[in-house]
Amino acid sequence: MTAILKRELKAYFTSMQVYIYLALFVCITGIFFFVANIIYGYNDFASFVLSNFNYMIFIYAIAIPILTMRMFAEEKKHRTDQLLLTAPVSVWEIVLGKYFACATVFVIGLALITVFPVIIAVKGSLPVASVISGYVGMLLLALCIMAIGTLISSLTEEPVIAVVVSAAAGFLILFFSSLVSFLPNGTVPTLIFCLLIVIGLAVLFYVDTRKLWIAGVALLAGAGITAGLYFWQKEWFMYGLTTCLNWLSIEKRYEEFLNGMLNLSSIVYLLTVTGVCLFLTTQVIAKRRWR
């Protein structure tokens, strides 16, 4: 994995991409810092900069997708992935090497913008706990979106498509709670939602195993569990759709960090989503490797 990590970092820092990214990262953060903390005099860097919605759109829906697009999509486009896939390293080492290289670039950018809260601390009063939790949340959310972008990059050979789809995923994450608020409540929408999940899982089983009977068993088991839950907890189905989706919302988890709360369940949730996306990426690469 170390060899892949070094290879990727060298590729990043021998191109203009990473320098443009870091320059934009620091400049955009500096603009928001200047307006919120210098002009208006707010002392909370996390609440007035890191949580600014326009700033979050720039970081999570524009900057990070530009970083992740080259992971696998660019390799496939230039046919250099064949050298990587035939190298004497495991698929996990390939995926993690590329992922940690991308994460390293982001952490460097994160380290550079620590100068702004330091300026506040020197010139005034800084809510340290809020800033620390905001930085932790920013890092965890970035790692999560990077993992999603890595998965998307492994599914296409066009970097532009990887950027557009990753950006769309970033926008969806940031607007998720707003979209959920428009969904209807009630038993029928919740049942439809549960059945769609069951059908989706059955399709995944079939795609992975190519065995119809396994998909059928998964479908029947899921339908049985849904029916059992309906008769056991019927009242939950009245608001189950929005309750479930709000619980799944990555945006709401991120808001907890910006409000100064280091919630263990939110940390575990974001790391779990990250791990699942990286696992799925290894499955995609493994199938391509043995094709």
mmCIF file of C-alpha atoms in Angstrom:
data_model
loop_
_atom_site.group_PDB
_atom_site.id
_atom_site.type_symbol
_atom_site.label_atom_id
_atom_site.label_comp_id
_atom_site.label_asym_id
_atom_site.label_seq_id
_atom_site.Cartn_x
_atom_site.Cartn_y
_atom_site.Cartn_z
ATOM 1 C CA MET A 1 0.000 0.000 0.000
ATOM 2 C CA THR A 2 2.903 2.347 0.781
ATOM 3 C CA ALA A 3 4.153 2.078 -2.803
ATOM 4 C CA ILE A 4 0.702 2.972 -4.181
ATOM 5 C CA LEU A 5 0.409 5.854 -1.712
ATOM 6 C CA LYS A 6 3.793 7.278 -2.745
ATOM 7 C CA ARG A 7 2.953 6.807 -6.424
ATOM 8 C CA GLU A 8 -0.337 8.690 -6.044
ATOM 9 C CA LEU A 9 1.138 11.515 -3.974
ATOM 10 C CA LYS A 10 3.889 11.952 -6.566
ATOM 11 C CA ALA A 11 1.242 12.054 -9.316
ATOM 12 C CA TYR A 12 -0.719 14.695 -7.375
ATOM 13 C CA PHE A 13 2.242 16.948 -6.617
ATOM 14 C CA THR A 14 3.839 16.731 -10.053
ATOM 15 C CA SER A 15 0.681 18.147 -11.638
ATOM 16 C CA MET A 16 -0.952 21.558 -11.248
ATOM 17 C CA GLN A 17 -4.220 20.001 -10.060
ATOM 18 C CA VAL A 18 -3.293 19.764 -6.383
ATOM 19 C CA TYR A 19 -1.754 23.247 -6.247
ATOM 20 C CA ILE A 20 -4.831 24.803 -7.844
ATOM 21 C CA TYR A 21 -7.015 22.843 -5.407
ATOM 22 C CA LEU A 22 -5.032 23.963 -2.342
ATOM 23 C CA ALA A 23 -4.909 27.577 -3.550
ATOM 24 C CA LEU A 24 -8.666 27.649 -4.090
ATOM 25 C CA PHE A 25 -9.266 25.879 -0.760
ATOM 26 C CA VAL A 26 -7.274 28.484 1.188
ATOM 27 C CA CYS A 27 -8.517 31.484 -0.823
ATOM 28 C CA ILE A 28 -12.215 30.599 -0.597
ATOM 29 C CA THR A 29 -11.891 29.846 3.128
ATOM 30 C CA GLY A 30 -10.043 33.148 3.550
ATOM 31 C CA ILE A 31 -12.839 35.072 1.828
ATOM 32 C CA PHE A 32 -15.514 33.561 4.097
ATOM 33 C CA PHE A 33 -13.259 34.147 7.139
ATOM 34 C CA PHE A 34 -12.691 37.785 6.159
ATOM 35 C CA VAL A 35 -16.393 38.486 5.692
ATOM 36 C CA ALA A 36 -17.745 36.606 8.737
ATOM 37 C CA ASN A 37 -14.956 36.982 11.291
ATOM 38 C CA ILE A 38 -13.199 40.197 10.297
ATOM 39 C CA ILE A 39 -15.894 42.445 8.791
ATOM 40 C CA TYR A 40 -18.840 41.275 10.917
ATOM 41 C CA GLY A 41 -16.709 40.441 13.964
ATOM 42 C CA TYR A 42 -18.048 36.963 14.730
ATOM 43 C CA ASN A 43 -15.588 34.903 16.773
ATOM 44 C CA ASP A 44 -16.913 31.400 16.017
ATOM 45 C CA PHE A 45 -15.039 30.091 12.975
ATOM 46 C CA ALA A 46 -17.001 26.807 12.874
ATOM 47 C CA SER A 47 -20.475 28.333 13.093
ATOM 48 C CA PHE A 48 -19.929 31.181 10.633
ATOM 49 C CA VAL A 49 -17.418 29.743 8.150
ATOM 50 C CA LEU A 50 -17.368 25.939 8.188
ATOM 51 C CA SER A 51 -21.169 25.756 8.440
ATOM 52 C CA ASN A 52 -21.844 28.349 5.736
ATOM 53 C CA PHE A 53 -23.911 26.558 3.117
ATOM 54 C CA ASN A 54 -22.169 28.158 0.133
ATOM 55 C CA TYR A 55 -18.809 27.201 1.610
ATOM 56 C CA MET A 56 -19.959 23.600 2.122
ATOM 57 C CA ILE A 57 -21.146 23.423 -1.498
ATOM 58 C CA PHE A 58 -17.701 24.536 -2.673
ATOM 59 C CA ILE A 59 -15.827 22.007 -0.500
ATOM 60 C CA TYR A 60 -18.042 18.926 -0.731
ATOM 61 C CA ALA A 61 -19.703 19.300 -4.131
ATOM 62 C CA ILE A 62 -16.920 20.951 -6.161
ATOM 63 C CA ALA A 63 -13.442 20.649 -4.627
ATOM 64 C CA ILE A 64 -13.504 17.036 -3.399
ATOM 65 C CA PRO A 65 -15.033 15.598 -6.622
ATOM 66 C CA ILE A 66 -12.167 17.243 -8.560
ATOM 67 C CA LEU A 67 -9.704 15.395 -6.321
ATOM 68 C CA THR A 68 -11.403 11.985 -6.564
ATOM 69 C CA MET A 69 -12.069 12.006 -10.330
ATOM 70 C CA ARG A 70 -8.537 10.934 -11.211
ATOM 71 C CA MET A 71 -8.384 7.962 -8.851
ATOM 72 C CA PHE A 72 -9.622 5.290 -11.254
ATOM 73 C CA ALA A 73 -11.501 7.053 -14.064
ATOM 74 C CA GLU A 74 -8.401 8.819 -15.366
ATOM 75 C CA GLU A 75 -6.337 5.631 -15.053
ATOM 76 C CA LYS A 76 -8.877 3.742 -17.154
ATOM 77 C CA LYS A 77 -9.116 6.525 -19.721
ATOM 78 C CA HIS A 78 -5.335 6.504 -20.310
ATOM 79 C CA ARG A 79 -5.140 2.686 -20.007
ATOM 80 C CA THR A 80 -2.579 2.945 -17.181
ATOM 81 C CA ASP A 81 -4.876 0.910 -14.942
ATOM 82 C CA GLN A 82 -3.575 -2.290 -16.556
ATOM 83 C CA LEU A 83 -0.168 -1.717 -14.968
ATOM 84 C CA LEU A 84 -1.832 -1.134 -11.623
ATOM 85 C CA LEU A 85 -4.102 -4.186 -11.817
ATOM 86 C CA THR A 86 -1.221 -6.486 -12.738
ATOM 87 C CA ALA A 87 1.039 -5.186 -9.955
ATOM 88 C CA PRO A 88 1.862 -7.635 -7.111
ATOM 89 C CA VAL A 89 -0.393 -5.871 -4.606
ATOM 90 C CA SER A 90 -3.854 -6.682 -3.288
ATOM 91 C CA VAL A 91 -6.977 -4.827 -4.384
ATOM 92 C CA TRP A 92 -7.345 -3.375 -0.885
ATOM 93 C CA GLU A 93 -3.821 -1.955 -1.100
ATOM 94 C CA ILE A 94 -4.640 -0.325 -4.440
ATOM 95 C CA VAL A 95 -7.873 1.236 -3.176
ATOM 96 C CA LEU A 96 -6.516 2.348 0.205
ATOM 97 C CA GLY A 97 -3.291 3.674 -1.320
ATOM 98 C CA LYS A 98 -5.229 5.896 -3.708
ATOM 99 C CA TYR A 99 -7.772 6.861 -1.062
ATOM 100 C CA PHE A 100 -5.186 7.815 1.573
ATOM 101 C CA ALA A 101 -3.282 9.883 -0.999
ATOM 102 C CA CYS A 102 -6.449 11.858 -1.725
ATOM 103 C CA ALA A 103 -7.162 12.166 2.013
ATOM 104 C CA THR A 104 -3.606 13.406 2.592
ATOM 105 C CA VAL A 105 -4.113 16.244 0.107
ATOM 106 C CA PHE A 106 -7.333 17.232 1.894
ATOM 107 C CA VAL A 107 -5.661 17.114 5.323
ATOM 108 C CA ILE A 108 -2.903 19.396 4.011
ATOM 109 C CA GLY A 109 -5.583 21.893 2.945
ATOM 110 C CA LEU A 110 -7.273 21.513 6.335
ATOM 111 C CA ALA A 111 -3.967 22.181 8.086
ATOM 112 C CA LEU A 112 -3.392 25.325 6.007
ATOM 113 C CA ILE A 113 -6.708 26.889 6.993
ATOM 114 C CA THR A 114 -6.021 26.424 10.737
ATOM 115 C CA VAL A 115 -4.283 29.794 10.466
ATOM 116 C CA PHE A 116 -7.698 31.503 10.468
ATOM 117 C CA PRO A 117 -8.975 30.300 13.876
ATOM 118 C CA VAL A 118 -5.453 30.949 15.245
ATOM 119 C CA ILE A 119 -5.797 34.603 14.140
ATOM 120 C CA ILE A 120 -9.115 34.796 16.014
ATOM 121 C CA ALA A 121 -7.535 33.231 19.124
ATOM 122 C CA VAL A 122 -4.653 35.746 19.046
ATOM 123 C CA LYS A 123 -6.843 38.799 18.424
ATOM 124 C CA GLY A 124 -9.899 37.815 20.458
ATOM 125 C CA SER A 125 -11.828 34.986 22.102
ATOM 126 C CA LEU A 126 -12.109 31.693 20.203
ATOM 127 C CA PRO A 127 -14.623 28.941 21.161
ATOM 128 C CA VAL A 128 -12.012 26.190 20.947
ATOM 129 C CA ALA A 129 -14.381 23.248 21.525
ATOM 130 C CA SER A 130 -16.644 24.376 18.680
ATOM 131 C CA VAL A 131 -13.702 24.757 16.288
ATOM 132 C CA ILE A 132 -12.223 21.347 17.185
ATOM 133 C CA SER A 133 -15.558 19.550 16.725
ATOM 134 C CA GLY A 134 -16.112 21.487 13.478
ATOM 135 C CA TYR A 135 -12.740 20.375 12.127
ATOM 136 C CA VAL A 136 -13.392 16.762 13.159
ATOM 137 C CA GLY A 137 -16.791 16.866 11.443
ATOM 138 C CA MET A 138 -15.304 18.472 8.345
ATOM 139 C CA LEU A 139 -12.644 15.769 8.117
ATOM 140 C CA LEU A 140 -15.119 12.904 8.653
ATOM 141 C CA LEU A 141 -17.603 14.269 6.108
ATOM 142 C CA ALA A 142 -14.784 14.837 3.603
ATOM 143 C CA LEU A 143 -13.539 11.261 4.095
ATOM 144 C CA CYS A 144 -17.085 10.003 3.554
ATOM 145 C CA ILE A 145 -17.606 12.000 0.349
ATOM 146 C CA MET A 146 -14.131 10.980 -0.871
ATOM 147 C CA ALA A 147 -15.100 7.323 -0.410
ATOM 148 C CA ILE A 148 -18.290 7.913 -2.406
ATOM 149 C CA GLY A 149 -16.257 9.703 -5.093
ATOM 150 C CA THR A 150 -13.742 6.831 -5.144
ATOM 151 C CA LEU A 151 -16.560 4.356 -5.749
ATOM 152 C CA ILE A 152 -18.018 6.506 -8.532
ATOM 153 C CA SER A 153 -14.575 6.919 -10.117
ATOM 154 C CA SER A 154 -14.135 3.125 -10.172
ATOM 155 C CA LEU A 155 -17.405 2.715 -12.091
ATOM 156 C CA THR A 156 -16.547 4.943 -15.065
ATOM 157 C CA GLU A 157 -13.615 5.648 -17.358
ATOM 158 C CA GLU A 158 -14.570 9.266 -18.033
ATOM 159 C CA PRO A 159 -13.157 11.733 -15.444
ATOM 160 C CA VAL A 160 -15.787 14.327 -16.403
ATOM 161 C CA ILE A 161 -18.604 11.871 -15.655
ATOM 162 C CA ALA A 162 -16.915 10.993 -12.349
ATOM 163 C CA VAL A 163 -16.795 14.697 -11.398
ATOM 164 C CA VAL A 164 -20.416 15.378 -12.386
ATOM 165 C CA VAL A 165 -21.833 12.318 -10.595
ATOM 166 C CA SER A 166 -19.673 12.915 -7.495
ATOM 167 C CA ALA A 167 -20.775 16.565 -7.437
ATOM 168 C CA ALA A 168 -24.408 15.446 -7.720
ATOM 169 C CA ALA A 169 -23.837 13.078 -4.784
ATOM 170 C CA GLY A 170 -22.341 15.963 -2.790
ATOM 171 C CA PHE A 171 -25.324 18.197 -3.550
ATOM 172 C CA LEU A 172 -27.714 15.374 -2.611
ATOM 173 C CA ILE A 173 -25.980 14.928 0.750
ATOM 174 C CA LEU A 174 -26.143 18.664 1.508
ATOM 175 C CA PHE A 175 -29.793 19.027 0.399
ATOM 176 C CA PHE A 176 -30.928 15.648 1.763
ATOM 177 C CA SER A 177 -32.849 16.954 4.785
ATOM 178 C CA SER A 178 -34.594 19.594 2.672
ATOM 179 C CA LEU A 179 -35.677 16.942 0.167
ATOM 180 C CA VAL A 180 -36.917 14.656 2.956
ATOM 181 C CA SER A 181 -39.166 17.441 4.275
ATOM 182 C CA PHE A 182 -41.131 17.323 0.989
ATOM 183 C CA LEU A 183 -41.826 13.581 1.234
ATOM 184 C CA PRO A 184 -45.272 12.421 2.383
ATOM 185 C CA ASN A 185 -45.747 10.662 5.704
ATOM 186 C CA GLY A 186 -48.080 7.754 6.296
ATOM 187 C CA THR A 187 -48.217 3.980 6.166
ATOM 188 C CA VAL A 188 -48.313 3.538 2.381
ATOM 189 C CA PRO A 189 -45.218 5.669 1.550
ATOM 190 C CA THR A 190 -43.255 3.930 4.316
ATOM 191 C CA LEU A 191 -44.262 0.477 3.056
ATOM 192 C CA ILE A 192 -43.290 1.432 -0.502
ATOM 193 C CA PHE A 193 -39.933 2.727 0.777
ATOM 194 C CA CYS A 194 -39.266 -0.531 2.680
ATOM 195 C CA LEU A 195 -40.221 -2.674 -0.319
ATOM 196 C CA LEU A 196 -37.950 -0.645 -2.621
ATOM 197 C CA ILE A 197 -35.048 -1.313 -0.234
ATOM 198 C CA VAL A 198 -35.875 -5.027 -0.205
ATOM 199 C CA ILE A 199 -36.053 -5.159 -4.016
ATOM 200 C CA GLY A 200 -32.780 -3.234 -4.281
ATOM 201 C CA LEU A 201 -31.024 -5.683 -1.944
ATOM 202 C CA ALA A 202 -32.410 -8.638 -3.901
ATOM 203 C CA VAL A 203 -31.087 -7.124 -7.142
ATOM 204 C CA LEU A 204 -27.661 -6.639 -5.531
ATOM 205 C CA PHE A 205 -27.630 -10.282 -4.443
ATOM 206 C CA TYR A 206 -28.463 -11.357 -7.976
ATOM 207 C CA VAL A 207 -25.833 -9.091 -9.573
ATOM 208 C CA ASP A 208 -23.189 -10.389 -7.161
ATOM 209 C CA THR A 209 -24.052 -14.108 -7.291
ATOM 210 C CA ARG A 210 -25.918 -14.467 -10.627
ATOM 211 C CA LYS A 211 -28.165 -16.932 -8.830
ATOM 212 C CA LEU A 212 -31.863 -16.207 -9.072
ATOM 213 C CA TRP A 213 -32.830 -18.412 -6.120
ATOM 214 C CA ILE A 214 -30.587 -16.434 -3.741
ATOM 215 C CA ALA A 215 -32.191 -13.181 -4.900
ATOM 216 C CA GLY A 216 -35.620 -14.792 -4.461
ATOM 217 C CA VAL A 217 -34.819 -15.894 -0.909
ATOM 218 C CA ALA A 218 -33.553 -12.410 -0.093
ATOM 219 C CA LEU A 219 -36.724 -10.885 -1.553
ATOM 220 C CA LEU A 220 -39.029 -13.197 0.421
ATOM 221 C CA ALA A 221 -37.055 -12.722 3.634
ATOM 222 C CA GLY A 222 -37.132 -8.942 3.254
ATOM 223 C CA ALA A 223 -40.849 -8.938 2.515
ATOM 224 C CA GLY A 224 -41.444 -11.168 5.546
ATOM 225 C CA ILE A 225 -39.447 -8.891 7.837
ATOM 226 C CA THR A 226 -41.301 -5.827 6.517
ATOM 227 C CA ALA A 227 -44.675 -7.512 7.099
ATOM 228 C CA GLY A 228 -43.628 -8.567 10.607
ATOM 229 C CA LEU A 229 -42.533 -5.039 11.472
ATOM 230 C CA TYR A 230 -45.800 -3.675 10.107
ATOM 231 C CA PHE A 231 -47.939 -5.845 12.383
ATOM 232 C CA TRP A 232 -45.590 -5.472 15.377
ATOM 233 C CA GLN A 233 -44.908 -1.726 15.196
ATOM 234 C CA LYS A 234 -47.791 -0.411 13.112
ATOM 235 C CA GLU A 235 -47.610 3.108 14.572
ATOM 236 C CA TRP A 236 -43.981 3.468 13.445
ATOM 237 C CA PHE A 237 -45.079 3.224 9.805
ATOM 238 C CA MET A 238 -47.054 6.468 10.161
ATOM 239 C CA TYR A 239 -43.813 8.482 10.320
ATOM 240 C CA GLY A 240 -41.308 5.776 9.512
ATOM 241 C CA LEU A 241 -40.262 7.142 6.117
ATOM 242 C CA THR A 242 -39.091 10.576 7.282
ATOM 243 C CA THR A 243 -37.783 9.189 10.590
ATOM 244 C CA CYS A 244 -35.628 6.630 8.798
ATOM 245 C CA LEU A 245 -34.351 9.042 6.156
ATOM 246 C CA ASN A 246 -33.525 11.718 8.738
ATOM 247 C CA TRP A 247 -31.594 9.101 10.714
ATOM 248 C CA LEU A 248 -29.668 8.198 7.545
ATOM 249 C CA SER A 249 -28.984 11.868 6.733
ATOM 250 C CA ILE A 250 -25.240 12.561 6.613
ATOM 251 C CA GLU A 251 -25.976 16.293 6.656
ATOM 252 C CA LYS A 252 -27.698 16.096 10.065
ATOM 253 C CA ARG A 253 -24.748 14.170 11.482
ATOM 254 C CA TYR A 254 -22.432 16.910 10.232
ATOM 255 C CA GLU A 255 -24.565 19.621 11.827
ATOM 256 C CA GLU A 256 -23.971 18.044 15.243
ATOM 257 C CA PHE A 257 -20.216 18.601 14.875
ATOM 258 C CA LEU A 258 -20.717 22.216 13.803
ATOM 259 C CA ASN A 259 -22.826 22.757 16.918
ATOM 260 C CA GLY A 260 -19.946 21.599 19.124
ATOM 261 C CA MET A 261 -21.103 18.023 19.733
ATOM 262 C CA LEU A 262 -18.718 15.089 19.269
ATOM 263 C CA ASN A 263 -21.375 12.391 19.056
ATOM 264 C CA LEU A 264 -19.879 8.885 19.009
ATOM 265 C CA SER A 265 -22.807 7.448 17.012
ATOM 266 C CA SER A 266 -22.309 10.088 14.295
ATOM 267 C CA ILE A 267 -18.575 9.361 14.143
ATOM 268 C CA VAL A 268 -19.262 5.620 13.804
ATOM 269 C CA TYR A 269 -21.964 6.258 11.190
ATOM 270 C CA LEU A 270 -19.741 8.413 8.953
ATOM 271 C CA LEU A 271 -16.844 5.962 9.252
ATOM 272 C CA THR A 272 -19.214 3.085 8.438
ATOM 273 C CA VAL A 273 -20.471 4.785 5.267
ATOM 274 C CA THR A 274 -16.841 5.432 4.320
ATOM 275 C CA GLY A 275 -15.903 1.789 4.930
ATOM 276 C CA VAL A 276 -18.876 0.443 2.963
ATOM 277 C CA CYS A 277 -18.054 2.635 -0.061
ATOM 278 C CA LEU A 278 -14.410 1.559 0.005
ATOM 279 C CA PHE A 279 -15.455 -2.094 0.296
ATOM 280 C CA LEU A 280 -17.752 -1.745 -2.724
ATOM 281 C CA THR A 281 -14.887 -0.085 -4.615
ATOM 282 C CA THR A 282 -12.644 -3.093 -3.928
ATOM 283 C CA GLN A 283 -15.353 -5.396 -5.291
ATOM 284 C CA VAL A 284 -15.599 -3.340 -8.498
ATOM 285 C CA ILE A 285 -11.804 -3.308 -8.951
ATOM 286 C CA ALA A 286 -11.486 -7.024 -8.103
ATOM 287 C CA LYS A 287 -14.005 -7.954 -10.804
ATOM 288 C CA ARG A 288 -12.159 -5.777 -13.320
ATOM 289 C CA ARG A 289 -8.840 -7.304 -12.279
ATOM 290 C CA TRP A 290 -9.912 -10.869 -12.956
ATOM 291 C CA ARG A 291 -11.933 -10.081 -16.060
#
